[in-house]
Amino acid sequence: MTLPAAAPAAGLARRATREALVSWTLGHLEETAALLVSELVGNAVRHARAGAMALELRLETSNDRLRIEVHDADPHPPQPRTPAELDESGFGFVLVQALADRWGVRETASGKAVWAELSTKHEHIDETG
């Protein structure tokens, strides 16, 4: 899905992600995937190069993994940092690291893709004690 490199992109991406996961019977990943998508798209929009027109969101599922990729035209990898306790920003990759099973960055012909993966397996919670 192509998204504008503008503020509405994160909301559009979350909606598309939720719809895709429901159609793939992966609704149990909906909230976590929507948070990851929101962070990755929001970060791409915040750091978009001047004149960047669009981003691309790709969702792929295979075997037991969901892969989320956000492509943008900036070739520079994100610079995750450890925010101070009272910082109001900088928590995006802390959240990505906490929620994703794996994440990374790869170069593309037109910039980069930041990706995150989630296991698609249902986690069984034993409520018997």
PDB file of C-alpha atoms in Angstrom:
ATOM      1  CA  MET A   1       0.000   0.000   0.000  1.00  0.00           C
ATOM      2  CA  THR A   2       1.303   3.435  -0.918  1.00  0.00           C
ATOM      3  CA  LEU A   3       0.882   6.089   1.776  1.00  0.00           C
ATOM      4  CA  PRO A   4       1.402   9.845   1.737  1.00  0.00           C
ATOM      5  CA  ALA A   5       4.522  11.028   3.576  1.00  0.00           C
ATOM      6  CA  ALA A   6       2.207  13.067   5.808  1.00  0.00           C
ATOM      7  CA  ALA A   7       0.414  12.897   9.156  1.00  0.00           C
ATOM      8  CA  PRO A   8      -2.628  10.823   8.016  1.00  0.00           C
ATOM      9  CA  ALA A   9      -0.344   7.954   6.903  1.00  0.00           C
ATOM     10  CA  ALA A  10      -0.203   6.195  10.288  1.00  0.00           C
ATOM     11  CA  GLY A  11      -3.994   6.042  10.640  1.00  0.00           C
ATOM     12  CA  LEU A  12      -4.423   4.763   7.088  1.00  0.00           C
ATOM     13  CA  ALA A  13      -1.717   2.148   7.689  1.00  0.00           C
ATOM     14  CA  ARG A  14      -3.293   0.955  10.965  1.00  0.00           C
ATOM     15  CA  ARG A  15      -6.686   0.577   9.301  1.00  0.00           C
ATOM     16  CA  ALA A  16      -5.220  -1.368   6.362  1.00  0.00           C
ATOM     17  CA  THR A  17      -3.240  -3.577   8.743  1.00  0.00           C
ATOM     18  CA  ARG A  18      -6.306  -4.426  10.820  1.00  0.00           C
ATOM     19  CA  GLU A  19      -8.310  -5.271   7.687  1.00  0.00           C
ATOM     20  CA  ALA A  20      -5.529  -7.473   6.285  1.00  0.00           C
ATOM     21  CA  LEU A  21      -5.040  -9.375   9.543  1.00  0.00           C
ATOM     22  CA  VAL A  22      -8.748 -10.067   9.934  1.00  0.00           C
ATOM     23  CA  SER A  23      -8.948 -11.339   6.350  1.00  0.00           C
ATOM     24  CA  TRP A  24      -5.903 -13.581   6.986  1.00  0.00           C
ATOM     25  CA  THR A  25      -7.470 -14.872  10.243  1.00  0.00           C
ATOM     26  CA  LEU A  26      -4.654 -13.282  12.236  1.00  0.00           C
ATOM     27  CA  GLY A  27      -6.885 -11.050  14.331  1.00  0.00           C
ATOM     28  CA  HIS A  28      -4.999 -12.077  17.483  1.00  0.00           C
ATOM     29  CA  LEU A  29      -2.057  -9.968  16.209  1.00  0.00           C
ATOM     30  CA  GLU A  30      -4.180  -6.929  15.401  1.00  0.00           C
ATOM     31  CA  GLU A  31      -3.266  -4.660  18.322  1.00  0.00           C
ATOM     32  CA  THR A  32       0.450  -5.471  18.386  1.00  0.00           C
ATOM     33  CA  ALA A  33       0.793  -5.199  14.602  1.00  0.00           C
ATOM     34  CA  ALA A  34      -1.159  -1.924  14.547  1.00  0.00           C
ATOM     35  CA  LEU A  35       1.196  -0.444  17.174  1.00  0.00           C
ATOM     36  CA  LEU A  36       4.265  -1.558  15.211  1.00  0.00           C
ATOM     37  CA  VAL A  37       2.850  -0.185  11.958  1.00  0.00           C
ATOM     38  CA  SER A  38       1.995   3.094  13.642  1.00  0.00           C
ATOM     39  CA  GLU A  39       5.524   3.486  15.032  1.00  0.00           C
ATOM     40  CA  LEU A  40       7.304   2.512  11.799  1.00  0.00           C
ATOM     41  CA  VAL A  41       5.108   4.699   9.585  1.00  0.00           C
ATOM     42  CA  GLY A  42       5.139   7.587  12.060  1.00  0.00           C
ATOM     43  CA  ASN A  43       8.931   7.458  12.245  1.00  0.00           C
ATOM     44  CA  ALA A  44       9.219   7.427   8.439  1.00  0.00           C
ATOM     45  CA  VAL A  45       6.878  10.443   8.184  1.00  0.00           C
ATOM     46  CA  ARG A  46       8.707  12.367  10.957  1.00  0.00           C
ATOM     47  CA  HIS A  47      12.076  11.847   9.325  1.00  0.00           C
ATOM     48  CA  ALA A  48      11.017  12.017   5.673  1.00  0.00           C
ATOM     49  CA  ARG A  49      13.356  13.936   3.448  1.00  0.00           C
ATOM     50  CA  ALA A  50      12.046  17.221   2.103  1.00  0.00           C
ATOM     51  CA  GLY A  51      10.112  16.522  -1.062  1.00  0.00           C
ATOM     52  CA  ALA A  52       9.382  12.877  -0.185  1.00  0.00           C
ATOM     53  CA  MET A  53       5.984  12.141  -1.645  1.00  0.00           C
ATOM     54  CA  ALA A  54       5.162   8.645  -0.479  1.00  0.00           C
ATOM     55  CA  LEU A  55       5.928   5.686   1.730  1.00  0.00           C
ATOM     56  CA  GLU A  56       5.082   2.080   1.141  1.00  0.00           C
ATOM     57  CA  LEU A  57       3.651  -0.380   3.665  1.00  0.00           C
ATOM     58  CA  ARG A  58       4.056  -4.073   2.952  1.00  0.00           C
ATOM     59  CA  LEU A  59       2.533  -6.848   5.009  1.00  0.00           C
ATOM     60  CA  GLU A  60       3.508 -10.434   4.300  1.00  0.00           C
ATOM     61  CA  THR A  61       2.622 -13.645   6.061  1.00  0.00           C
ATOM     62  CA  SER A  62       4.298 -16.976   5.551  1.00  0.00           C
ATOM     63  CA  ASN A  63       4.560 -20.122   7.624  1.00  0.00           C
ATOM     64  CA  ASP A  64       4.495 -18.793  11.170  1.00  0.00           C
ATOM     65  CA  ARG A  65       5.537 -15.150  10.697  1.00  0.00           C
ATOM     66  CA  LEU A  66       3.996 -11.799   9.901  1.00  0.00           C
ATOM     67  CA  ARG A  67       6.455  -9.334   8.362  1.00  0.00           C
ATOM     68  CA  ILE A  68       5.730  -5.608   8.382  1.00  0.00           C
ATOM     69  CA  GLU A  69       7.885  -3.405   6.151  1.00  0.00           C
ATOM     70  CA  VAL A  70       7.810   0.358   5.711  1.00  0.00           C
ATOM     71  CA  HIS A  71       9.738   1.633   2.688  1.00  0.00           C
ATOM     72  CA  ASP A  72      10.852   5.227   2.337  1.00  0.00           C
ATOM     73  CA  ALA A  73      13.223   7.234   0.143  1.00  0.00           C
ATOM     74  CA  ASP A  74      15.733   8.122   2.879  1.00  0.00           C
ATOM     75  CA  PRO A  75      18.775   5.814   2.615  1.00  0.00           C
ATOM     76  CA  HIS A  76      19.913   6.588   6.182  1.00  0.00           C
ATOM     77  CA  PRO A  77      19.004   3.920   8.744  1.00  0.00           C
ATOM     78  CA  PRO A  78      17.028   4.972  11.805  1.00  0.00           C
ATOM     79  CA  GLN A  79      19.099   5.956  14.813  1.00  0.00           C
ATOM     80  CA  PRO A  80      17.419   4.309  17.805  1.00  0.00           C
ATOM     81  CA  ARG A  81      18.279   6.003  21.056  1.00  0.00           C
ATOM     82  CA  THR A  82      17.556   5.458  24.697  1.00  0.00           C
ATOM     83  CA  PRO A  83      15.307   8.321  25.749  1.00  0.00           C
ATOM     84  CA  ALA A  84      15.631   9.874  29.181  1.00  0.00           C
ATOM     85  CA  GLU A  85      12.830   9.297  31.646  1.00  0.00           C
ATOM     86  CA  LEU A  86      11.185  12.679  31.062  1.00  0.00           C
ATOM     87  CA  ASP A  87      11.645  12.784  27.271  1.00  0.00           C
ATOM     88  CA  GLU A  88       8.420  13.202  25.336  1.00  0.00           C
ATOM     89  CA  SER A  89       9.729  11.435  22.225  1.00  0.00           C
ATOM     90  CA  GLY A  90      12.284   8.851  21.232  1.00  0.00           C
ATOM     91  CA  PHE A  91      10.381   5.834  22.513  1.00  0.00           C
ATOM     92  CA  GLY A  92       9.446   4.457  19.072  1.00  0.00           C
ATOM     93  CA  PHE A  93      12.218   1.913  18.720  1.00  0.00           C
ATOM     94  CA  VAL A  94      12.048   1.029  22.405  1.00  0.00           C
ATOM     95  CA  LEU A  95       8.469  -0.005  21.637  1.00  0.00           C
ATOM     96  CA  VAL A  96       9.455  -1.800  18.410  1.00  0.00           C
ATOM     97  CA  GLN A  97      12.175  -3.736  20.249  1.00  0.00           C
ATOM     98  CA  ALA A  98       9.737  -4.689  22.999  1.00  0.00           C
ATOM     99  CA  LEU A  99       6.900  -5.824  20.709  1.00  0.00           C
ATOM    100  CA  ALA A 100       8.603  -7.378  17.681  1.00  0.00           C
ATOM    101  CA  ASP A 101      10.211 -10.809  17.702  1.00  0.00           C
ATOM    102  CA  ARG A 102      12.824  -9.390  15.322  1.00  0.00           C
ATOM    103  CA  TRP A 103      13.323  -6.128  13.473  1.00  0.00           C
ATOM    104  CA  GLY A 104      15.874  -4.575  11.178  1.00  0.00           C
ATOM    105  CA  VAL A 105      16.648  -2.350   8.222  1.00  0.00           C
ATOM    106  CA  ARG A 106      17.558  -3.217   4.658  1.00  0.00           C
ATOM    107  CA  GLU A 107      18.645  -1.072   1.751  1.00  0.00           C
ATOM    108  CA  THR A 108      16.343  -0.777  -1.243  1.00  0.00           C
ATOM    109  CA  ALA A 109      16.892   0.659  -4.706  1.00  0.00           C
ATOM    110  CA  SER A 110      15.126   3.868  -3.681  1.00  0.00           C
ATOM    111  CA  GLY A 111      16.062   4.165   0.016  1.00  0.00           C
ATOM    112  CA  LYS A 112      15.445   1.705   2.833  1.00  0.00           C
ATOM    113  CA  ALA A 113      12.890  -0.623   4.364  1.00  0.00           C
ATOM    114  CA  VAL A 114      12.484  -0.886   8.123  1.00  0.00           C
ATOM    115  CA  TRP A 115      10.892  -4.202   9.035  1.00  0.00           C
ATOM    116  CA  ALA A 116       9.512  -6.015  12.057  1.00  0.00           C
ATOM    117  CA  GLU A 117       8.344  -9.596  12.442  1.00  0.00           C
ATOM    118  CA  LEU A 118       5.807 -11.225  14.712  1.00  0.00           C
ATOM    119  CA  SER A 119       5.080 -14.899  15.267  1.00  0.00           C
ATOM    120  CA  THR A 120       1.624 -15.807  13.968  1.00  0.00           C
ATOM    121  CA  LYS A 121       1.225 -18.686  16.425  1.00  0.00           C
ATOM    122  CA  HIS A 122      -1.432 -18.292  19.101  1.00  0.00           C
ATOM    123  CA  GLU A 123       0.127 -18.255  22.513  1.00  0.00           C
ATOM    124  CA  HIS A 124      -1.683 -20.696  24.761  1.00  0.00           C
ATOM    125  CA  ILE A 125      -2.305 -19.381  28.253  1.00  0.00           C
ATOM    126  CA  ASP A 126      -2.796 -22.091  30.858  1.00  0.00           C
ATOM    127  CA  GLU A 127      -5.400 -20.763  33.261  1.00  0.00           C
ATOM    128  CA  THR A 128      -5.415 -23.835  35.488  1.00  0.00           C
ATOM    129  CA  GLY A 129      -2.628 -22.538  37.647  1.00  0.00           C
TER     130      GLY A 129
END
